[in-house]
PDB file of C-alpha atoms in Angstrom:
ATOM      1  CA  MET A   1     125.707 130.093  60.878  1.00 50.00           C
ATOM      2  CA  LYS A   2     125.726 131.849  57.559  1.00 59.00           C
ATOM      3  CA  TRP A   3     127.870 129.839  55.148  1.00 62.00           C
ATOM      4  CA  HIS A   4     129.152 132.923  53.363  1.00 68.00           C
ATOM      5  CA  MET A   5     130.281 134.689  56.586  1.00 70.00           C
ATOM      6  CA  PRO A   6     132.238 131.966  58.507  1.00 73.00           C
ATOM      7  CA  SER A   7     133.671 132.877  61.884  1.00 81.00           C
ATOM      8  CA  LEU A   8     134.952 131.045  64.980  1.00 79.00           C
ATOM      9  CA  ASP A   9     132.342 132.691  67.234  1.00 79.00           C
ATOM     10  CA  ALA A  10     129.565 131.616  64.986  1.00 79.00           C
ATOM     11  CA  ALA A  11     130.856 128.038  64.793  1.00 78.00           C
ATOM     12  CA  ILE A  12     131.183 127.852  68.627  1.00 81.00           C
ATOM     13  CA  GLU A  13     127.681 129.259  69.055  1.00 81.00           C
ATOM     14  CA  ALA A  14     126.201 126.779  66.623  1.00 77.00           C
ATOM     15  CA  SER A  15     127.995 123.871  68.366  1.00 82.00           C
ATOM     16  CA  ILE A  16     126.685 124.961  71.738  1.00 80.00           C
ATOM     17  CA  SER A  17     123.196 125.346  70.424  1.00 78.00           C
ATOM     18  CA  ALA A  18     123.262 121.910  68.833  1.00 76.00           C
ATOM     19  CA  ALA A  19     124.457 120.301  72.061  1.00 75.00           C
ATOM     20  CA  LEU A  20     121.823 122.028  74.207  1.00 76.00           C
ATOM     21  CA  LYS A  21     119.082 120.741  71.958  1.00 77.00           C
ATOM     22  CA  LYS A  22     120.101 117.198  72.908  1.00 78.00           C
ATOM     23  CA  LEU A  23     120.264 117.946  76.602  1.00 86.00           C
ATOM     24  CA  HIS A  24     117.204 116.973  78.733  1.00 91.00           C
ATOM     25  CA  VAL A  25     116.558 118.401  82.193  1.00 94.00           C
ATOM     26  CA  ALA A  26     112.875 118.235  82.979  1.00 96.00           C
ATOM     27  CA  LEU A  27     109.673 117.777  80.985  1.00 97.00           C
ATOM     28  CA  PRO A  28     105.957 117.346  81.809  1.00 97.00           C
ATOM     29  CA  GLY A  29     104.651 113.874  81.054  1.00 98.00           C
ATOM     30  CA  ARG A  30     101.655 111.537  81.244  1.00 98.00           C
ATOM     31  CA  ILE A  31     101.572 108.107  82.822  1.00 98.00           C
ATOM     32  CA  VAL A  32     100.815 105.409  80.263  1.00 98.00           C
ATOM     33  CA  SER A  33     101.120 102.423  82.560  1.00 98.00           C
ATOM     34  CA  PHE A  34     102.367 101.644  86.106  1.00 98.00           C
ATOM     35  CA  ASP A  35     103.872  98.469  87.576  1.00 98.00           C
ATOM     36  CA  PRO A  36     103.151  98.332  91.336  1.00 97.00           C
ATOM     37  CA  SER A  37     105.724  95.602  91.845  1.00 97.00           C
ATOM     38  CA  THR A  38     108.652  97.735  90.701  1.00 97.00           C
ATOM     39  CA  GLN A  39     107.030 101.153  91.226  1.00 98.00           C
ATOM     40  CA  THR A  40     108.100 102.098  87.705  1.00 98.00           C
ATOM     41  CA  ALA A  41     106.003 103.547  84.904  1.00 98.00           C
ATOM     42  CA  SER A  42     105.863 104.001  81.213  1.00 98.00           C
ATOM     43  CA  VAL A  43     105.626 107.772  80.586  1.00 98.00           C
ATOM     44  CA  GLN A  44     104.896 109.801  77.506  1.00 98.00           C
ATOM     45  CA  PRO A  45     106.659 113.271  77.467  1.00 97.00           C
ATOM     46  CA  LEU A  46     104.129 116.007  76.607  1.00 97.00           C
ATOM     47  CA  ILE A  47     106.518 118.500  74.958  1.00 93.00           C
ATOM     48  CA  GLU A  48     107.216 117.689  71.285  1.00 91.00           C
ATOM     49  CA  GLN A  49     110.549 118.152  69.597  1.00 86.00           C
ATOM     50  CA  LEU A  50     111.011 120.496  66.634  1.00 81.00           C
ATOM     51  CA  LEU A  51     112.752 118.978  63.648  1.00 77.00           C
ATOM     52  CA  GLN A  52     115.014 120.732  61.163  1.00 73.00           C
ATOM     53  CA  ASN A  53     112.196 120.850  58.680  1.00 77.00           C
ATOM     54  CA  GLU A  54     110.156 122.933  61.206  1.00 78.00           C
ATOM     55  CA  GLN A  55     107.827 119.946  61.834  1.00 86.00           C
ATOM     56  CA  ALA A  56     106.979 118.811  65.319  1.00 87.00           C
ATOM     57  CA  ALA A  57     107.251 115.155  66.466  1.00 90.00           C
ATOM     58  CA  PRO A  58     106.562 113.549  69.832  1.00 92.00           C
ATOM     59  CA  LEU A  59     109.435 112.284  71.921  1.00 94.00           C
ATOM     60  CA  PRO A  60     109.523 108.443  72.415  1.00 95.00           C
ATOM     61  CA  MET A  61     107.615 106.914  75.291  1.00 97.00           C
ATOM     62  CA  LEU A  62     109.949 106.286  78.251  1.00 98.00           C
ATOM     63  CA  THR A  63     109.862 102.928  79.950  1.00 97.00           C
ATOM     64  CA  ASP A  64     110.948 101.670  83.415  1.00 97.00           C
ATOM     65  CA  VAL A  65     110.814 105.205  84.889  1.00 98.00           C
ATOM     66  CA  PRO A  66     111.090 105.177  88.710  1.00 98.00           C
ATOM     67  CA  VAL A  67     108.100 106.916  90.340  1.00 98.00           C
ATOM     68  CA  HIS A  68     108.558 109.082  93.367  1.00 97.00           C
ATOM     69  CA  PHE A  69     106.617 108.469  96.602  1.00 97.00           C
ATOM     70  CA  PRO A  70     107.178 110.429  99.851  1.00 96.00           C
ATOM     71  CA  ARG A  71     109.404 108.140 101.899  1.00 95.00           C
ATOM     72  CA  GLY A  72     111.817 108.213 104.815  1.00 96.00           C
ATOM     73  CA  GLY A  73     113.099 105.921 107.518  1.00 96.00           C
ATOM     74  CA  ALA A  74     110.571 103.118 108.048  1.00 96.00           C
ATOM     75  CA  PHE A  75     107.677 105.137 106.602  1.00 96.00           C
ATOM     76  CA  VAL A  76     106.279 105.694 103.179  1.00 97.00           C
ATOM     77  CA  MET A  77     103.088 107.250 101.706  1.00 96.00           C
ATOM     78  CA  THR A  78     101.674 105.436  98.703  1.00 96.00           C
ATOM     79  CA  PHE A  79      98.757 106.076  96.391  1.00 96.00           C
ATOM     80  CA  PRO A  80      97.442 104.531  93.170  1.00 96.00           C
ATOM     81  CA  VAL A  81      99.139 105.719  89.949  1.00 98.00           C
ATOM     82  CA  ALA A  82      96.781 105.486  87.033  1.00 97.00           C
ATOM     83  CA  PRO A  83      97.085 105.919  83.257  1.00 98.00           C
ATOM     84  CA  GLY A  84      96.495 109.541  82.410  1.00 97.00           C
ATOM     85  CA  ASP A  85      98.044 110.977  85.523  1.00 97.00           C
ATOM     86  CA  GLU A  86     100.277 113.901  84.797  1.00 98.00           C
ATOM     87  CA  CYS A  87     103.784 114.127  86.203  1.00 98.00           C
ATOM     88  CA  LEU A  88     107.143 115.851  85.908  1.00 98.00           C
ATOM     89  CA  ILE A  89     110.012 113.877  84.447  1.00 98.00           C
ATOM     90  CA  LEU A  90     113.453 114.745  85.870  1.00 98.00           C
ATOM     91  CA  PHE A  91     116.461 113.493  83.859  1.00 97.00           C
ATOM     92  CA  ALA A  92     119.653 112.506  85.750  1.00 96.00           C
ATOM     93  CA  GLU A  93     122.906 113.852  84.429  1.00 94.00           C
ATOM     94  CA  ARG A  94     124.449 110.377  84.195  1.00 95.00           C
ATOM     95  CA  CYS A  95     123.334 106.830  83.540  1.00 95.00           C
ATOM     96  CA  ILE A  96     121.368 105.489  86.461  1.00 96.00           C
ATOM     97  CA  ASP A  97     121.205 101.818  85.390  1.00 95.00           C
ATOM     98  CA  GLY A  98     123.867 100.532  87.808  1.00 95.00           C
ATOM     99  CA  TRP A  99     122.365 102.290  90.841  1.00 96.00           C
ATOM    100  CA  PHE A 100     118.787 101.333  89.923  1.00 95.00           C
ATOM    101  CA  ALA A 101     119.627  97.630  89.638  1.00 94.00           C
ATOM    102  CA  SER A 102     121.759  97.333  92.755  1.00 95.00           C
ATOM    103  CA  GLY A 103     120.782 100.177  95.088  1.00 94.00           C
ATOM    104  CA  GLN A 104     124.542 100.807  95.569  1.00 96.00           C
ATOM    105  CA  SER A 105     127.074 103.355  94.461  1.00 94.00           C
ATOM    106  CA  SER A 106     127.972 102.626  90.869  1.00 90.00           C
ATOM    107  CA  ILE A 107     130.040 103.898  87.994  1.00 91.00           C
ATOM    108  CA  PRO A 108     128.025 105.002  84.938  1.00 90.00           C
ATOM    109  CA  LEU A 109     127.360 101.943  82.800  1.00 91.00           C
ATOM    110  CA  ASP A 110     126.978 104.189  79.787  1.00 91.00           C
ATOM    111  CA  TYR A 111     128.526 107.560  78.897  1.00 90.00           C
ATOM    112  CA  ARG A 112     125.237 109.248  78.025  1.00 91.00           C
ATOM    113  CA  LEU A 113     124.483 112.633  79.627  1.00 91.00           C
ATOM    114  CA  HIS A 114     121.033 114.090  80.497  1.00 92.00           C
ATOM    115  CA  ASP A 115     119.451 111.325  78.443  1.00 93.00           C
ATOM    116  CA  LEU A 116     115.796 110.390  78.023  1.00 95.00           C
ATOM    117  CA  SER A 117     116.686 106.875  79.345  1.00 95.00           C
ATOM    118  CA  ASP A 118     117.454 108.262  82.856  1.00 97.00           C
ATOM    119  CA  GLY A 119     114.203 109.857  83.929  1.00 97.00           C
ATOM    120  CA  PHE A 120     112.330 109.921  87.285  1.00 98.00           C
ATOM    121  CA  ALA A 121     108.589 110.637  87.484  1.00 98.00           C
ATOM    122  CA  LEU A 122     107.179 113.002  90.103  1.00 98.00           C
ATOM    123  CA  VAL A 123     103.493 112.387  90.036  1.00 97.00           C
ATOM    124  CA  GLY A 124     101.213 115.240  91.154  1.00 94.00           C
ATOM    125  CA  PHE A 125     102.082 118.143  88.926  1.00 94.00           C
ATOM    126  CA  SER A 126      99.141 119.113  86.768  1.00 94.00           C
ATOM    127  CA  SER A 127      98.096 121.324  83.930  1.00 96.00           C
ATOM    128  CA  LEU A 128      95.414 124.011  84.352  1.00 97.00           C
ATOM    129  CA  PRO A 129      92.552 121.793  83.032  1.00 95.00           C
ATOM    130  CA  ARG A 130      93.452 119.177  85.683  1.00 95.00           C
ATOM    131  CA  ALA A 131      93.899 121.547  88.683  1.00 96.00           C
ATOM    132  CA  ILE A 132      92.619 120.277  92.070  1.00 95.00           C
ATOM    133  CA  PRO A 133      89.017 121.514  92.552  1.00 95.00           C
ATOM    134  CA  GLU A 134      87.887 123.247  95.774  1.00 94.00           C
ATOM    135  CA  TYR A 135      91.487 123.623  97.025  1.00 95.00           C
ATOM    136  CA  ALA A 136      91.636 124.369 100.782  1.00 94.00           C
ATOM    137  CA  MET A 137      93.889 127.239 101.773  1.00 95.00           C
ATOM    138  CA  ASP A 138      93.304 126.916 105.492  1.00 94.00           C
ATOM    139  CA  ALA A 139      94.117 123.237 106.091  1.00 97.00           C
ATOM    140  CA  LEU A 140      96.282 120.231 105.353  1.00 96.00           C
ATOM    141  CA  MET A 141      94.190 117.629 103.561  1.00 97.00           C
ATOM    142  CA  MET A 142      94.525 114.055 102.333  1.00 96.00           C
ATOM    143  CA  ARG A 143      91.485 113.664 100.036  1.00 97.00           C
ATOM    144  CA  THR A 144      89.946 112.133  97.018  1.00 96.00           C
ATOM    145  CA  LEU A 145      90.209 114.307  93.928  1.00 94.00           C
ATOM    146  CA  ASP A 146      86.529 115.060  93.888  1.00 95.00           C
ATOM    147  CA  GLY A 147      86.526 115.991  97.626  1.00 95.00           C
ATOM    148  CA  SER A 148      83.951 113.346  98.601  1.00 96.00           C
ATOM    149  CA  ALA A 149      86.230 111.861 101.302  1.00 97.00           C
ATOM    150  CA  TYR A 150      89.097 113.430 103.221  1.00 97.00           C
ATOM    151  CA  PHE A 151      91.249 113.789 106.281  1.00 97.00           C
ATOM    152  CA  LYS A 152      91.511 117.429 107.232  1.00 97.00           C
ATOM    153  CA  LEU A 153      93.720 119.294 109.749  1.00 97.00           C
ATOM    154  CA  ASP A 154      93.236 123.042 110.050  1.00 96.00           C
ATOM    155  CA  GLN A 155      95.335 125.730 111.615  1.00 94.00           C
ATOM    156  CA  ALA A 156      93.256 125.688 114.797  1.00 95.00           C
ATOM    157  CA  GLY A 157      94.145 122.021 115.304  1.00 95.00           C
ATOM    158  CA  LYS A 158      90.694 120.774 114.407  1.00 96.00           C
ATOM    159  CA  MET A 159      90.817 117.412 112.608  1.00 96.00           C
ATOM    160  CA  THR A 160      87.882 116.219 110.420  1.00 97.00           C
ATOM    161  CA  ILE A 161      87.369 112.871 108.719  1.00 97.00           C
ATOM    162  CA  LYS A 162      84.721 112.466 106.037  1.00 97.00           C
ATOM    163  CA  GLY A 163      84.014 109.237 104.220  1.00 97.00           C
ATOM    164  CA  THR A 164      81.739 106.224 103.914  1.00 96.00           C
ATOM    165  CA  GLN A 165      83.395 104.125 106.651  1.00 94.00           C
ATOM    166  CA  LEU A 166      86.256 104.179 109.177  1.00 94.00           C
ATOM    167  CA  THR A 167      87.674 100.823 110.243  1.00 94.00           C
ATOM    168  CA  ILE A 168      90.232 100.831 113.140  1.00 93.00           C
ATOM    169  CA  GLN A 169      92.088  97.566 113.589  1.00 94.00           C
ATOM    170  CA  CYS A 170      93.856  98.372 116.835  1.00 94.00           C
ATOM    171  CA  PRO A 171      92.954  99.319 120.443  1.00 90.00           C
ATOM    172  CA  VAL A 172      91.592 102.844 120.812  1.00 90.00           C
ATOM    173  CA  ILE A 173      92.321 105.096 123.808  1.00 93.00           C
ATOM    174  CA  VAL A 174      90.184 108.228 124.210  1.00 91.00           C
ATOM    175  CA  GLU A 175      91.756 110.718 126.673  1.00 94.00           C
ATOM    176  CA  GLN A 176      89.143 113.478 126.255  1.00 92.00           C
ATOM    177  CA  LEU A 177      85.349 113.760 126.032  1.00 89.00           C
ATOM    178  CA  LEU A 178      83.740 111.358 123.579  1.00 87.00           C
ATOM    179  CA  THR A 179      80.552 112.650 121.949  1.00 87.00           C
ATOM    180  CA  TYR A 180      78.477 110.687 119.496  1.00 86.00           C
ATOM    181  CA  GLN A 181      75.405 111.891 117.663  1.00 86.00           C
ATOM    182  CA  ALA A 182      74.021 109.006 115.557  1.00 80.00           C
ATOM    183  CA  GLY A 183      73.928 106.202 118.150  1.00 79.00           C
ATOM    184  CA  LEU A 184      76.423 103.612 119.349  1.00 79.00           C
ATOM    185  CA  SER A 185      76.442  99.900 118.663  1.00 79.00           C
ATOM    186  CA  GLY A 186      78.918  97.067 118.928  1.00 76.00           C
ATOM    187  CA  THR A 187      79.862  93.733 120.513  1.00 73.00           C
ATOM    188  CA  GLY A 188      82.141  93.020 123.448  1.00 68.00           C
ATOM    189  CA  SER A 189      84.822  90.388 123.823  1.00 68.00           C
ATOM    190  CA  ALA A 190      84.309  87.004 125.603  1.00 64.00           C
ATOM    191  CA  ALA A 191      85.025  88.815 128.934  1.00 69.00           C
ATOM    192  CA  GLY A 192      82.306  91.392 128.266  1.00 73.00           C
ATOM    193  CA  THR A 193      82.488  95.173 128.629  1.00 76.00           C
ATOM    194  CA  THR A 194      83.451  96.999 131.766  1.00 78.00           C
ATOM    195  CA  ILE A 195      82.719 100.705 132.432  1.00 79.00           C
ATOM    196  CA  ASN A 196      84.122 102.455 135.482  1.00 81.00           C
ATOM    197  CA  GLY A 197      82.577 105.633 136.888  1.00 83.00           C
ATOM    198  CA  THR A 198      79.145 107.256 137.025  1.00 84.00           C
ATOM    199  CA  ILE A 199      76.771 106.831 134.092  1.00 81.00           C
ATOM    200  CA  SER A 200      74.259 109.538 133.550  1.00 82.00           C
ATOM    201  CA  HIS A 201      71.333 108.725 131.238  1.00 80.00           C
ATOM    202  CA  SER A 202      68.286 110.693 130.030  1.00 80.00           C
ATOM    203  CA  GLY A 203      65.812 110.391 127.230  1.00 78.00           C
ATOM    204  CA  GLY A 204      64.936 106.908 126.148  1.00 80.00           C
ATOM    205  CA  GLU A 205      65.102 103.485 127.745  1.00 82.00           C
ATOM    206  CA  LEU A 206      67.934 101.514 129.339  1.00 82.00           C
ATOM    207  CA  ILE A 207      67.269  97.855 128.507  1.00 81.00           C
ATOM    208  CA  SER A 208      69.289  94.846 129.773  1.00 80.00           C
ATOM    209  CA  ASN A 209      68.479  91.406 128.486  1.00 79.00           C
ATOM    210  CA  GLY A 210      65.092  92.605 127.413  1.00 80.00           C
ATOM    211  CA  VAL A 211      64.163  94.219 130.813  1.00 82.00           C
ATOM    212  CA  THR A 212      63.829  98.037 131.107  1.00 83.00           C
ATOM    213  CA  LEU A 213      65.627  99.683 134.019  1.00 76.00           C
ATOM    214  CA  HIS A 214      62.939 102.131 135.247  1.00 73.00           C
ATOM    215  CA  ALA A 215      59.736 100.269 134.277  1.00 71.00           C
ATOM    216  CA  HIS A 216      60.573  96.727 135.292  1.00 69.00           C
ATOM    217  CA  ARG A 217      58.711  94.797 138.034  1.00 70.00           C
ATOM    218  CA  HIS A 218      59.274  91.797 140.265  1.00 66.00           C
ATOM    219  CA  ASP A 219      56.829  88.991 141.123  1.00 68.00           C
ATOM    220  CA  GLY A 220      56.616  87.360 144.541  1.00 61.00           C
ATOM    221  CA  VAL A 221      57.585  90.458 146.584  1.00 59.00           C
ATOM    222  CA  LYS A 222      57.496  89.665 150.368  1.00 63.00           C
ATOM    223  CA  ALA A 223      57.469  91.829 153.456  1.00 62.00           C
ATOM    224  CA  GLY A 224      60.757  93.543 154.000  1.00 61.00           C
ATOM    225  CA  GLY A 225      61.427  93.908 150.241  1.00 57.00           C
ATOM    226  CA  ASP A 226      62.513  90.361 149.524  1.00 61.00           C
ATOM    227  CA  CYS A 227      61.174  88.832 146.283  1.00 58.00           C
ATOM    228  CA  SER A 228      61.257  85.431 144.775  1.00 55.00           C
ATOM    229  CA  GLY A 229      60.745  86.464 141.191  1.00 56.00           C
ATOM    230  CA  GLY A 230      63.265  87.981 138.808  1.00 58.00           C
ATOM    231  CA  PRO A 231      62.832  91.339 137.081  1.00 60.00           C
ATOM    232  CA  GLN A 232      60.365  91.504 134.197  1.00 58.00           C
TER     233      GLN A 232
END
């Protein structure tokens, strides 16, 4: 507002502009630290504030910021949150302290509005230098950032798992053809292993307790096919 040309409109405009400069809605940020017990983080906003002297200054680091994880009903998807991860900070319009401490409906414990103290961190947003490499446009993927391991489901319904090891700690039921390419090994329970149905085998040996199926022999064979010796 020009001091030598005062007007009501100019005063109102200046007041609105000053109020908007104090209002926070959303800002990109970087995780400084993460507490897995409370799922909160310390976050540094990455947009600096401009001071009246035209100098720039960083906003203060925000502490105890709730971090978002996809969650619903009795299910939740979690992942490690590491220092340096980028995020989007959303600022609530009222003080969230009462709700955050109790998990219940609460009156605002402070009269602040759109304040830096009431942020939520949505991890996953990224700047161009940190964009996901080799992004798949034809499939849903859960993967490591470098793509060395992943779960992949494409539009044709084909599911692919790539990694160093898959451990299944529950019974497995296979209702369709099971094909393996690199061999099969394992141990049975105390009751052993039972297979029902025809077994077709070709190429290689079938060995049971050290005795081959097609090349074994018996000692002490008598007339009529009876033998006194076991297979060797």
